[in-house]
Coordinates of C-alpha atoms in Angstrom, one line a residue:
Chain A
M1 CA 16.0 -9.1 -7.2
K2 CA 18.8 -10.8 -8.9
R3 CA 19.4 -12.9 -5.8
L4 CA 15.7 -13.8 -5.7
A5 CA 15.8 -14.8 -9.3
L6 CA 18.8 -17.1 -8.8
A7 CA 17.3 -18.6 -5.8
V8 CA 14.1 -19.2 -7.7
A9 CA 16.1 -20.9 -10.4
A10 CA 17.8 -23.2 -7.9
S11 CA 14.8 -24.1 -5.9
L12 CA 12.3 -24.4 -8.6
A13 CA 14.3 -26.1 -11.4
A14 CA 13.3 -29.3 -9.8
I15 CA 9.6 -28.6 -9.4
A16 CA 8.9 -27.1 -12.8
G17 CA 6.4 -29.5 -14.4
S18 CA 5.2 -31.0 -11.1
A19 CA 1.8 -31.6 -9.4
P20 CA -1.5 -30.8 -11.1
A21 CA -3.5 -27.8 -9.8
Q22 CA -6.0 -28.5 -7.0
E23 CA -9.1 -26.7 -6.0
T24 CA -8.4 -25.2 -2.7
P25 CA -10.5 -22.5 -0.8
P26 CA -8.9 -19.0 -1.0
V27 CA -6.6 -18.0 1.8
S28 CA -5.5 -14.5 2.4
G29 CA -1.7 -13.6 2.2
Y30 CA -2.2 -12.5 5.8
Q31 CA -2.3 -16.1 7.0
F32 CA 1.2 -16.6 5.6
L33 CA 2.7 -13.6 7.5
L34 CA 4.8 -13.7 10.7
P35 CA 2.8 -12.6 13.8
E36 CA 4.8 -9.3 13.9
T37 CA 3.8 -8.4 10.4
Q38 CA 0.2 -9.4 11.1
A39 CA 0.2 -7.2 14.2
L40 CA 1.6 -4.2 12.2
Q41 CA -1.3 -4.6 9.7
D42 CA -3.8 -4.8 12.5
D43 CA -2.6 -1.7 14.3
D44 CA -4.4 1.1 12.5
F45 CA -1.9 3.6 13.7
A46 CA 1.3 1.8 13.1
N47 CA 0.2 0.3 9.7
P48 CA 2.2 2.5 7.3
G49 CA -0.5 2.0 4.6
M50 CA -2.8 4.3 6.6
L51 CA -0.5 7.2 5.6
W52 CA -1.6 6.6 2.0
V53 CA -5.2 6.2 3.0
E54 CA -5.0 9.6 4.8
L55 CA -3.2 11.2 1.9
G56 CA -6.0 9.9 -0.3
G57 CA -8.5 11.6 2.1
K58 CA -6.7 14.9 1.5
L59 CA -6.7 14.5 -2.3
W60 CA -10.4 13.5 -2.1
D61 CA -11.3 17.0 -0.8
E62 CA -8.9 18.9 -3.1
P63 CA -10.4 20.8 -6.0
A64 CA -8.6 20.0 -9.3
G65 CA -8.9 21.1 -13.0
N66 CA -12.4 22.7 -13.3
G67 CA -12.5 23.4 -9.6
T68 CA -14.5 20.3 -8.5
S69 CA -13.3 17.7 -6.0
C70 CA -14.2 14.1 -5.6
Q71 CA -16.1 15.2 -2.5
N72 CA -18.3 17.6 -4.5
C73 CA -19.8 14.7 -6.5
H74 CA -19.4 11.7 -4.2
G75 CA -19.8 13.2 -0.7
A76 CA -17.7 11.6 2.0
P77 CA -15.3 8.7 1.1
E78 CA -17.5 6.5 3.2
A79 CA -20.1 6.7 0.4
M80 CA -17.6 4.4 -1.6
R81 CA -18.3 1.5 0.7
G82 CA -18.8 -1.6 -1.4
V83 CA -17.4 -0.1 -4.6
G84 CA -14.0 -1.6 -4.2
T85 CA -15.4 -5.1 -4.1
R86 CA -16.5 -5.0 -7.8
Y87 CA -13.3 -3.8 -9.5
P88 CA -11.9 -4.5 -12.1
Q89 CA -15.3 -4.1 -13.7
W90 CA -16.8 -3.8 -17.2
S91 CA -17.1 -0.2 -18.3
Q92 CA -19.8 0.6 -20.7
T93 CA -18.2 3.9 -21.7
E94 CA -14.8 2.4 -22.3
G95 CA -16.0 -0.9 -23.8
R96 CA -13.6 -2.9 -21.7
V97 CA -12.8 -4.0 -18.2
I98 CA -11.2 -1.2 -16.2
S99 CA -9.4 -1.2 -12.9
L100 CA -10.4 1.0 -9.9
E101 CA -7.3 3.2 -10.7
Q102 CA -8.6 3.7 -14.2
Q103 CA -12.1 4.6 -13.0
V104 CA -10.6 7.2 -10.7
N105 CA -8.5 8.6 -13.6
Q106 CA -11.6 8.6 -15.8
C107 CA -13.4 10.9 -13.2
R108 CA -10.3 13.0 -13.0
A109 CA -9.9 13.5 -16.8
E110 CA -13.5 13.7 -17.8
R111 CA -15.3 15.1 -14.8
Q112 CA -12.6 17.3 -13.3
Q113 CA -10.9 18.1 -16.6
A114 CA -7.6 17.6 -14.9
D115 CA -4.5 15.7 -16.1
P116 CA -4.9 12.0 -15.2
F117 CA -2.5 10.7 -12.5
G118 CA 0.4 8.5 -13.6
Y119 CA -0.6 4.8 -13.0
S120 CA 2.2 4.3 -10.4
S121 CA 1.9 7.8 -8.9
Q122 CA 1.6 8.3 -5.2
E123 CA -1.6 10.2 -5.8
L124 CA -3.4 7.4 -7.7
V125 CA -2.3 4.7 -5.3
S126 CA -3.5 6.8 -2.4
L127 CA -6.9 7.4 -3.9
S128 CA -7.2 3.8 -4.7
A129 CA -6.2 2.8 -1.2
L130 CA -8.8 5.3 0.2
V131 CA -11.6 3.8 -1.9
M132 CA -10.6 0.2 -1.2
H133 CA -10.2 0.9 2.5
Q134 CA -13.9 1.8 2.7
S135 CA -14.7 -1.8 1.8
R136 CA -12.4 -3.3 4.4
G137 CA -14.1 -6.4 5.8
L138 CA -16.4 -6.8 2.8
P139 CA -16.0 -9.9 0.6
M140 CA -14.5 -9.4 -2.8
S141 CA -17.0 -10.1 -5.5
V142 CA -15.9 -9.3 -9.1
A143 CA -18.1 -10.3 -12.0
T144 CA -16.5 -12.7 -14.4
D145 CA -19.5 -13.3 -16.6
G146 CA -21.4 -11.3 -19.2
P147 CA -19.3 -8.6 -20.9
A148 CA -16.3 -9.4 -18.6
A149 CA -16.2 -13.1 -19.6
S150 CA -13.6 -12.7 -22.4
A151 CA -11.3 -10.5 -20.2
Y152 CA -11.6 -13.2 -17.5
R153 CA -10.6 -15.9 -19.9
R154 CA -7.6 -14.0 -21.1
G155 CA -6.5 -13.3 -17.5
K156 CA -6.8 -17.0 -16.6
A157 CA -4.8 -17.9 -19.7
Y158 CA -2.0 -15.5 -18.8
Y159 CA -2.0 -16.9 -15.2
E160 CA -1.5 -20.4 -16.4
T161 CA 1.1 -19.7 -19.2
R162 CA 4.7 -20.4 -18.5
R163 CA 7.0 -17.5 -19.3
G164 CA 10.4 -15.9 -18.6
Q165 CA 13.8 -17.5 -18.5
L166 CA 12.7 -19.7 -15.6
N167 CA 9.7 -20.8 -17.6
L168 CA 7.2 -20.6 -14.8
A169 CA 3.5 -19.6 -14.8
C170 CA 1.9 -17.7 -11.9
S171 CA 0.1 -20.9 -11.1
N172 CA 3.4 -22.9 -10.8
C173 CA 4.1 -20.9 -7.6
H174 CA 0.8 -19.7 -6.3
V175 CA -1.2 -22.9 -6.9
D176 CA 1.3 -25.7 -7.0
Q177 CA 3.8 -24.5 -4.4
V178 CA 1.6 -22.8 -1.8
G179 CA 3.3 -23.2 1.6
S180 CA 6.7 -24.1 0.1
R181 CA 9.5 -21.8 1.0
L182 CA 11.5 -19.6 -1.4
R183 CA 14.6 -18.3 0.3
G184 CA 12.8 -18.7 3.7
E185 CA 9.6 -16.9 2.4
P186 CA 6.5 -19.0 2.4
I187 CA 4.7 -18.8 -1.0
S188 CA 1.1 -17.7 -0.6
Q189 CA -1.8 -18.1 -3.0
G190 CA -0.9 -14.6 -4.4
Q191 CA -4.3 -13.3 -3.4
V192 CA -5.0 -9.6 -4.0
N193 CA -7.6 -8.9 -1.2
G194 CA -5.2 -6.6 0.6
F195 CA -4.2 -4.3 -2.3
P196 CA -3.0 -1.6 -2.6
I197 CA -0.5 -3.1 -0.1
Y198 CA 2.3 -1.6 1.9
R199 CA 5.3 -3.9 1.0
Q200 CA 8.2 -3.8 3.4
L201 CA 10.6 -4.8 0.7
W202 CA 9.5 -1.7 -1.3
Q203 CA 9.1 0.5 1.7
D204 CA 6.2 1.8 -0.3
M205 CA 2.6 1.2 -1.3
G206 CA 1.9 -0.6 -4.5
S207 CA -1.0 -1.6 -6.7
V208 CA -1.7 -5.1 -8.0
G209 CA 0.0 -4.0 -11.2
R210 CA 3.2 -3.3 -9.4
M211 CA 3.1 -6.7 -7.8
I212 CA 2.5 -8.5 -11.1
A213 CA 5.5 -6.7 -12.6
W214 CA 7.6 -7.8 -9.6
C215 CA 6.6 -11.4 -10.0
N216 CA 7.2 -11.3 -13.7
D217 CA 10.7 -10.0 -12.9
A218 CA 11.2 -12.8 -10.4
V219 CA 11.0 -15.4 -13.2
R220 CA 13.0 -13.1 -15.5
A221 CA 10.0 -12.4 -17.8
E222 CA 9.2 -9.1 -19.5
P223 CA 7.2 -7.2 -16.8
L224 CA 3.6 -6.4 -17.8
A225 CA 3.2 -2.6 -17.8
E226 CA 1.2 -1.4 -14.9
G227 CA -2.2 -0.3 -16.2
S228 CA -1.9 -2.2 -19.5
Q229 CA -5.1 -4.0 -20.6
M230 CA -3.4 -7.4 -20.0
A231 CA -2.4 -6.4 -16.5
V232 CA -6.0 -5.3 -15.7
E233 CA -7.5 -8.5 -17.1
L234 CA -5.0 -10.5 -15.1
E235 CA -6.0 -8.5 -12.0
L236 CA -9.6 -9.4 -12.7
Y237 CA -8.7 -13.1 -12.7
L238 CA -6.6 -12.7 -9.5
R239 CA -9.5 -11.0 -7.8
S240 CA -12.0 -13.7 -9.0
L241 CA -9.7 -16.3 -7.4
G242 CA -10.3 -14.5 -4.1
N243 CA -14.0 -13.8 -4.5
G244 CA -15.4 -14.1 -1.0
L245 CA -12.2 -13.2 0.8
A246 CA -12.5 -10.1 3.1
I247 CA -10.8 -6.9 1.8
E248 CA -7.9 -5.9 4.0
T249 CA -6.7 -2.7 2.4
P250 CA -4.2 -1.4 3.5
A251 CA -2.6 -4.8 4.0
V252 CA 1.1 -5.1 5.1
R253 CA 3.2 -7.6 3.3
R254 CA 6.9 -8.5 3.3
Chain B
M1 CA 4.6 20.0 4.8
R2 CA 4.5 16.3 4.6
N3 CA 1.7 13.9 5.5
T4 CA 1.9 13.0 9.2
R5 CA -0.1 11.0 11.7
I6 CA 0.0 11.7 15.4
R7 CA -1.9 10.2 18.3
V8 CA -2.3 12.0 21.7
P9 CA -5.0 11.1 24.1
E10 CA -7.6 13.8 24.3
T11 CA -7.8 13.8 28.1
A12 CA -5.7 12.5 31.0
A13 CA -5.6 12.9 34.8
A14 CA -2.7 14.9 36.2
G15 CA 0.2 12.6 36.8
D16 CA -0.9 10.0 34.3
I17 CA 1.6 8.4 32.0
V18 CA 0.2 8.6 28.5
E19 CA 1.3 7.1 25.2
I20 CA 2.2 9.4 22.3
R21 CA 2.6 8.2 18.7
A22 CA 3.9 10.0 15.7
M23 CA 4.7 9.0 12.1
I24 CA 5.7 10.9 9.0
M25 CA 5.4 9.8 5.3
H26 CA 9.0 10.0 4.1
P27 CA 11.1 7.7 1.8
M28 CA 14.2 8.0 4.0
D29 CA 16.4 7.2 0.9
N30 CA 19.7 6.0 2.2
G31 CA 21.8 6.9 -0.9
F32 CA 22.5 3.2 -1.7
T33 CA 19.5 2.3 -3.9
Y34 CA 18.8 2.7 -7.6
T35 CA 15.8 3.5 -9.6
T36 CA 14.5 0.9 -12.1
Q37 CA 16.4 2.9 -14.7
G38 CA 19.7 2.4 -12.8
T39 CA 20.3 5.9 -11.5
L40 CA 21.4 6.3 -7.9
I41 CA 18.7 7.8 -5.6
P42 CA 20.5 10.5 -3.5
V43 CA 20.3 10.5 0.2
D44 CA 17.0 12.1 1.3
I45 CA 16.2 11.8 5.0
V46 CA 14.5 13.4 8.0
T47 CA 17.4 14.4 10.3
D48 CA 15.5 15.6 13.4
F49 CA 12.3 14.8 15.2
T50 CA 11.2 16.7 18.3
C51 CA 8.2 16.7 20.6
T52 CA 7.4 19.6 22.8
Y53 CA 5.0 19.7 25.7
L54 CA 4.1 22.8 27.7
D55 CA 6.9 24.6 25.6
E56 CA 9.5 22.2 26.8
E57 CA 11.3 19.8 24.5
V58 CA 10.5 16.3 25.8
V59 CA 11.9 14.2 23.0
H60 CA 14.6 14.9 20.4
V61 CA 15.7 12.2 18.0
R62 CA 18.6 12.6 15.5
L63 CA 18.0 10.3 12.5
E64 CA 20.6 8.8 10.3
P65 CA 20.5 7.1 6.8
G66 CA 19.5 3.5 7.3
I67 CA 16.3 4.1 9.2
S68 CA 13.4 2.7 7.3
A69 CA 10.9 4.7 5.4
N70 CA 8.0 6.4 7.2
P71 CA 9.7 6.6 10.6
Y72 CA 7.4 5.9 13.5
F73 CA 8.1 7.0 17.1
S74 CA 6.1 6.0 20.2
F75 CA 7.0 7.2 23.7
R76 CA 5.4 8.0 27.0
L77 CA 4.8 11.4 28.6
R78 CA 3.7 12.4 32.1
A79 CA 0.5 14.6 31.8
L80 CA 1.0 17.7 34.0
R81 CA -1.3 20.4 32.9
T82 CA -3.6 21.1 29.9
G83 CA -1.4 22.2 27.0
K84 CA -0.3 21.6 23.5
V85 CA 1.8 18.6 22.4
E86 CA 3.8 19.8 19.4
F87 CA 5.7 17.7 16.9
A88 CA 8.3 18.8 14.4
W89 CA 10.3 17.0 11.7
V90 CA 13.1 18.6 9.9
D91 CA 14.7 17.1 6.8
Q92 CA 18.3 17.5 5.5
H93 CA 17.3 20.5 3.4
G94 CA 15.9 22.2 6.5
E95 CA 12.2 21.7 5.4
K96 CA 10.1 21.6 8.5
T97 CA 6.8 19.7 9.0
V98 CA 4.8 20.3 12.1
A99 CA 1.7 18.9 13.8
E100 CA 0.1 19.4 17.2
A101 CA -2.7 18.2 19.5
L102 CA -4.2 19.5 22.7
L103 CA -3.9 17.3 25.8
T104 CA -6.6 18.2 28.3
V105 CA -5.6 17.4 31.9
K106 CA -8.4 17.1 34.4

């Protein structure tokens, strides 16, 4: 991490304050991967992310709290096809935009009367991977208007604001520097259509929130807490940037 | 018991060479990494993987620290008779995870 930050400082000191943003069509992070990594994602057996999807499948059938399981109310996980394309989404009951992880935890706390899962827990990322996987191949289509409009605007503002010791905004890398290399790694558009992703660097599965915190750290900024309202609103903006891109969950990334 | 994934073809002709695949969900902590709070994560690895077919051990792997998380093995097996293909993973604490599938030979 420290080495990445230093390299970022060295290679981006020059570009900070360069080129204006351009309107480009969304491109999945998949297109920026080496062929070996693409092959790993495409192989439903070897793709390590499928371990989490399967674990999610086991949790789906497991009674919790008051003795109900996700399956009791929702039927087979396949019934969730399409749901993942809409999140983060405005929640009438919460009066704010919530992430898929928060929706799952809401069911768990209110409908199963069980302790909610930790936001970065293996259980929650597994259930989220299971639900998102059901929408694999469908285009992301989050709503950014109506009651979600102000959350969308705050997410966009965060994305475009410079921060951290390196004084870089998300857009300075993921809009202005797409295709440039950072320590040999091509910078992608930072799309989230593959999340939760299996990241080889982490040797683990992570949510969008975990990735945001990682990128915050890369510019030596205070990491946004996973599951905080700002992180969820930023996720809404990130997903809107990729509206129309096919969902790939579980994607494999470096 | 940990989460595992195995793939064994359902059927094969006698004498066929078939592909077997097995994966276990395991962090394979090598003892050199730290949590975000700065504490060392102790070594935690799977030490042995075996595959048994027709009650005979056909593959035995000894794993060491430094092997990546979620170790995945793929190998070939000659189908002889209908029987169970059994998998076992043992971690450094002796905890065992097993899985099995039936291979039907026609």
